[in-house]
Amino acid sequence: MARQLAMSTVIAWFGSLSFDKQKEALDRMEVEHEQSRAAKRSEVVTQLAALGYAVAKKRGRPQASASSGADGRKGRRGKVKAKYCDPKTNETWSGRGRMATWLKSKQNAGEKIEKYLV
C-alpha cells in the first residue's frame, strides 16, 4: 500500500518537476488508479455475488424497475377506459386522479356515484 504523504509535500514535489516529468507522473498515477479501481470493483462484484446480487455489466443509469412503465419511464400512462358516465351529457371519468366535477356535483347533491358506473 502506498505511503500517505502530506498534501503540501506532494504539491511541493510536483511543482519542482519539469512539465514533461509532471505529465509522465500524471500518466503513471492514472494507470495505477485504474488498476486499483478495477481491483476494487472485482472485489465488490465477488462480495455481491456471494450475497446473491448480480452486478450490471455496463456503467450508466440502472435498468428500469418493475414499478415503472413498460418502457422504463415513470409518470404518464396510456389512456384508460371510462369507469363512470353521465348518460345525459356523455361526460366520462376513468376513476383515476381527481374526481370529475360533474360527478362531484352529483355526489354533493346526494346521488350515489355507483349509479353512473359503466
PDB file of C-alpha atoms in Angstrom:
ATOM      1  CA  MET A   1       0.000   0.000   0.000  1.00  0.00           C
ATOM      2  CA  ALA A   2       1.238   3.493  -0.817  1.00  0.00           C
ATOM      3  CA  ARG A   3       2.636   5.646   1.959  1.00  0.00           C
ATOM      4  CA  GLN A   4       0.433   8.602   2.934  1.00  0.00           C
ATOM      5  CA  LEU A   5       2.100  11.964   2.333  1.00  0.00           C
ATOM      6  CA  ALA A   6       1.069  15.420   3.418  1.00  0.00           C
ATOM      7  CA  MET A   7      -0.636  17.356   0.647  1.00  0.00           C
ATOM      8  CA  SER A   8       1.856  20.223   0.945  1.00  0.00           C
ATOM      9  CA  THR A   9       4.736  17.757   0.427  1.00  0.00           C
ATOM     10  CA  VAL A  10       3.135  16.355  -2.727  1.00  0.00           C
ATOM     11  CA  ILE A  11       2.410  19.829  -4.097  1.00  0.00           C
ATOM     12  CA  ALA A  12       5.973  20.990  -3.449  1.00  0.00           C
ATOM     13  CA  TRP A  13       7.423  17.854  -5.074  1.00  0.00           C
ATOM     14  CA  PHE A  14       5.101  18.057  -8.101  1.00  0.00           C
ATOM     15  CA  GLY A  15       5.798  21.769  -8.582  1.00  0.00           C
ATOM     16  CA  SER A  16       9.539  21.151  -8.692  1.00  0.00           C
ATOM     17  CA  LEU A  17       9.212  18.776 -11.679  1.00  0.00           C
ATOM     18  CA  SER A  18       9.505  19.851 -15.307  1.00  0.00           C
ATOM     19  CA  PHE A  19       6.408  19.781 -17.500  1.00  0.00           C
ATOM     20  CA  ASP A  20       7.415  16.507 -19.174  1.00  0.00           C
ATOM     21  CA  LYS A  21       8.079  14.869 -15.801  1.00  0.00           C
ATOM     22  CA  GLN A  22       4.725  16.139 -14.474  1.00  0.00           C
ATOM     23  CA  LYS A  23       2.918  14.651 -17.480  1.00  0.00           C
ATOM     24  CA  GLU A  24       4.767  11.367 -17.036  1.00  0.00           C
ATOM     25  CA  ALA A  25       3.906  11.279 -13.322  1.00  0.00           C
ATOM     26  CA  LEU A  26       0.224  12.007 -14.039  1.00  0.00           C
ATOM     27  CA  ASP A  27       0.089   9.267 -16.673  1.00  0.00           C
ATOM     28  CA  ARG A  28       1.644   6.796 -14.244  1.00  0.00           C
ATOM     29  CA  MET A  29      -0.813   7.807 -11.486  1.00  0.00           C
ATOM     30  CA  GLU A  30      -3.727   7.403 -13.884  1.00  0.00           C
ATOM     31  CA  VAL A  31      -2.646   3.864 -14.805  1.00  0.00           C
ATOM     32  CA  GLU A  32      -2.181   2.909 -11.144  1.00  0.00           C
ATOM     33  CA  HIS A  33      -5.540   4.444 -10.252  1.00  0.00           C
ATOM     34  CA  GLU A  34      -7.344   2.460 -12.965  1.00  0.00           C
ATOM     35  CA  GLN A  35      -5.654  -0.763 -11.787  1.00  0.00           C
ATOM     36  CA  SER A  36      -6.642  -0.050  -8.184  1.00  0.00           C
ATOM     37  CA  ARG A  37     -10.189   0.793  -9.255  1.00  0.00           C
ATOM     38  CA  ALA A  38     -10.521  -2.400 -11.315  1.00  0.00           C
ATOM     39  CA  ALA A  39      -9.247  -4.497  -8.395  1.00  0.00           C
ATOM     40  CA  LYS A  40     -11.729  -2.859  -6.004  1.00  0.00           C
ATOM     41  CA  ARG A  41     -14.595  -3.354  -8.471  1.00  0.00           C
ATOM     42  CA  SER A  42     -13.691  -7.013  -8.829  1.00  0.00           C
ATOM     43  CA  GLU A  43     -13.658  -7.397  -5.040  1.00  0.00           C
ATOM     44  CA  VAL A  44     -17.075  -5.726  -4.699  1.00  0.00           C
ATOM     45  CA  VAL A  45     -18.558  -7.855  -7.506  1.00  0.00           C
ATOM     46  CA  THR A  46     -17.311 -11.006  -5.760  1.00  0.00           C
ATOM     47  CA  GLN A  47     -18.823  -9.879  -2.453  1.00  0.00           C
ATOM     48  CA  LEU A  48     -22.151  -9.032  -4.083  1.00  0.00           C
ATOM     49  CA  ALA A  49     -22.233 -12.384  -5.888  1.00  0.00           C
ATOM     50  CA  ALA A  50     -21.679 -14.135  -2.563  1.00  0.00           C
ATOM     51  CA  LEU A  51     -24.715 -12.262  -1.236  1.00  0.00           C
ATOM     52  CA  GLY A  52     -26.796 -13.271  -4.259  1.00  0.00           C
ATOM     53  CA  TYR A  53     -26.829  -9.975  -6.154  1.00  0.00           C
ATOM     54  CA  ALA A  54     -25.980  -9.507  -9.823  1.00  0.00           C
ATOM     55  CA  VAL A  55     -23.938  -6.541 -10.995  1.00  0.00           C
ATOM     56  CA  ALA A  56     -24.727  -4.633 -14.174  1.00  0.00           C
ATOM     57  CA  LYS A  57     -22.173  -5.182 -16.926  1.00  0.00           C
ATOM     58  CA  LYS A  58     -22.172  -1.620 -18.217  1.00  0.00           C
ATOM     59  CA  ARG A  59     -21.957   1.711 -16.485  1.00  0.00           C
ATOM     60  CA  GLY A  60     -24.688   4.296 -16.658  1.00  0.00           C
ATOM     61  CA  ARG A  61     -28.227   4.560 -15.441  1.00  0.00           C
ATOM     62  CA  PRO A  62     -29.702   1.493 -13.755  1.00  0.00           C
ATOM     63  CA  GLN A  63     -32.292  -0.579 -15.563  1.00  0.00           C
ATOM     64  CA  ALA A  64     -35.958   0.209 -15.027  1.00  0.00           C
ATOM     65  CA  SER A  65     -37.589  -1.467 -12.063  1.00  0.00           C
ATOM     66  CA  ALA A  66     -40.822  -3.428 -12.225  1.00  0.00           C
ATOM     67  CA  SER A  67     -42.732  -0.481 -10.721  1.00  0.00           C
ATOM     68  CA  SER A  68     -42.094   1.808 -13.687  1.00  0.00           C
ATOM     69  CA  GLY A  69     -43.813   1.631 -17.042  1.00  0.00           C
ATOM     70  CA  ALA A  70     -43.104  -0.885 -19.784  1.00  0.00           C
ATOM     71  CA  ASP A  71     -40.556   1.409 -21.409  1.00  0.00           C
ATOM     72  CA  GLY A  72     -38.878   2.315 -18.114  1.00  0.00           C
ATOM     73  CA  ARG A  73     -40.425   5.759 -17.749  1.00  0.00           C
ATOM     74  CA  LYS A  74     -42.479   6.816 -14.798  1.00  0.00           C
ATOM     75  CA  GLY A  75     -45.292   9.279 -14.988  1.00  0.00           C
ATOM     76  CA  ARG A  76     -47.884   9.468 -17.712  1.00  0.00           C
ATOM     77  CA  ARG A  77     -49.538   6.253 -18.701  1.00  0.00           C
ATOM     78  CA  GLY A  78     -51.743   5.357 -21.624  1.00  0.00           C
ATOM     79  CA  LYS A  79     -55.436   6.107 -21.880  1.00  0.00           C
ATOM     80  CA  VAL A  80     -57.767   4.294 -19.511  1.00  0.00           C
ATOM     81  CA  LYS A  81     -61.338   3.241 -20.223  1.00  0.00           C
ATOM     82  CA  ALA A  82     -64.081   5.317 -18.664  1.00  0.00           C
ATOM     83  CA  LYS A  83     -65.434   3.942 -15.413  1.00  0.00           C
ATOM     84  CA  TYR A  84     -68.217   6.474 -14.845  1.00  0.00           C
ATOM     85  CA  CYS A  85     -70.503   8.055 -17.456  1.00  0.00           C
ATOM     86  CA  ASP A  86     -73.301  10.613 -17.310  1.00  0.00           C
ATOM     87  CA  PRO A  87     -75.964   9.310 -19.735  1.00  0.00           C
ATOM     88  CA  LYS A  88     -77.432  12.784 -20.363  1.00  0.00           C
ATOM     89  CA  THR A  89     -74.221  14.607 -21.286  1.00  0.00           C
ATOM     90  CA  ASN A  90     -71.989  11.620 -22.152  1.00  0.00           C
ATOM     91  CA  GLU A  91     -69.254  13.027 -19.890  1.00  0.00           C
ATOM     92  CA  THR A  92     -66.934  10.349 -18.520  1.00  0.00           C
ATOM     93  CA  TRP A  93     -64.383   9.827 -15.767  1.00  0.00           C
ATOM     94  CA  SER A  94     -61.833   6.999 -15.584  1.00  0.00           C
ATOM     95  CA  GLY A  95     -61.816   6.798 -11.789  1.00  0.00           C
ATOM     96  CA  ARG A  96     -58.214   7.963 -11.625  1.00  0.00           C
ATOM     97  CA  GLY A  97     -56.989  11.233 -10.249  1.00  0.00           C
ATOM     98  CA  ARG A  98     -59.253  13.998  -9.064  1.00  0.00           C
ATOM     99  CA  MET A  99     -62.964  13.257  -9.328  1.00  0.00           C
ATOM    100  CA  ALA A 100     -64.658  14.828 -12.344  1.00  0.00           C
ATOM    101  CA  THR A 101     -66.602  17.984 -11.488  1.00  0.00           C
ATOM    102  CA  TRP A 102     -69.836  16.690 -12.990  1.00  0.00           C
ATOM    103  CA  LEU A 103     -69.636  13.546 -10.838  1.00  0.00           C
ATOM    104  CA  LYS A 104     -68.596  15.502  -7.745  1.00  0.00           C
ATOM    105  CA  SER A 105     -71.604  17.811  -8.112  1.00  0.00           C
ATOM    106  CA  LYS A 106     -73.921  14.780  -8.412  1.00  0.00           C
ATOM    107  CA  GLN A 107     -72.335  13.257  -5.286  1.00  0.00           C
ATOM    108  CA  ASN A 108     -72.724  16.549  -3.407  1.00  0.00           C
ATOM    109  CA  ALA A 109     -76.394  16.624  -4.445  1.00  0.00           C
ATOM    110  CA  GLY A 110     -76.864  13.326  -2.590  1.00  0.00           C
ATOM    111  CA  GLU A 111     -76.816  10.892  -5.506  1.00  0.00           C
ATOM    112  CA  LYS A 112     -74.840   7.655  -5.345  1.00  0.00           C
ATOM    113  CA  ILE A 113     -71.967   7.616  -7.809  1.00  0.00           C
ATOM    114  CA  GLU A 114     -72.417   3.866  -8.322  1.00  0.00           C
ATOM    115  CA  LYS A 115     -75.457   4.817 -10.410  1.00  0.00           C
ATOM    116  CA  TYR A 116     -73.051   6.204 -13.058  1.00  0.00           C
ATOM    117  CA  LEU A 117     -70.746   3.158 -13.241  1.00  0.00           C
ATOM    118  CA  VAL A 118     -70.267   1.905 -16.809  1.00  0.00           C
TER     119      VAL A 118
END
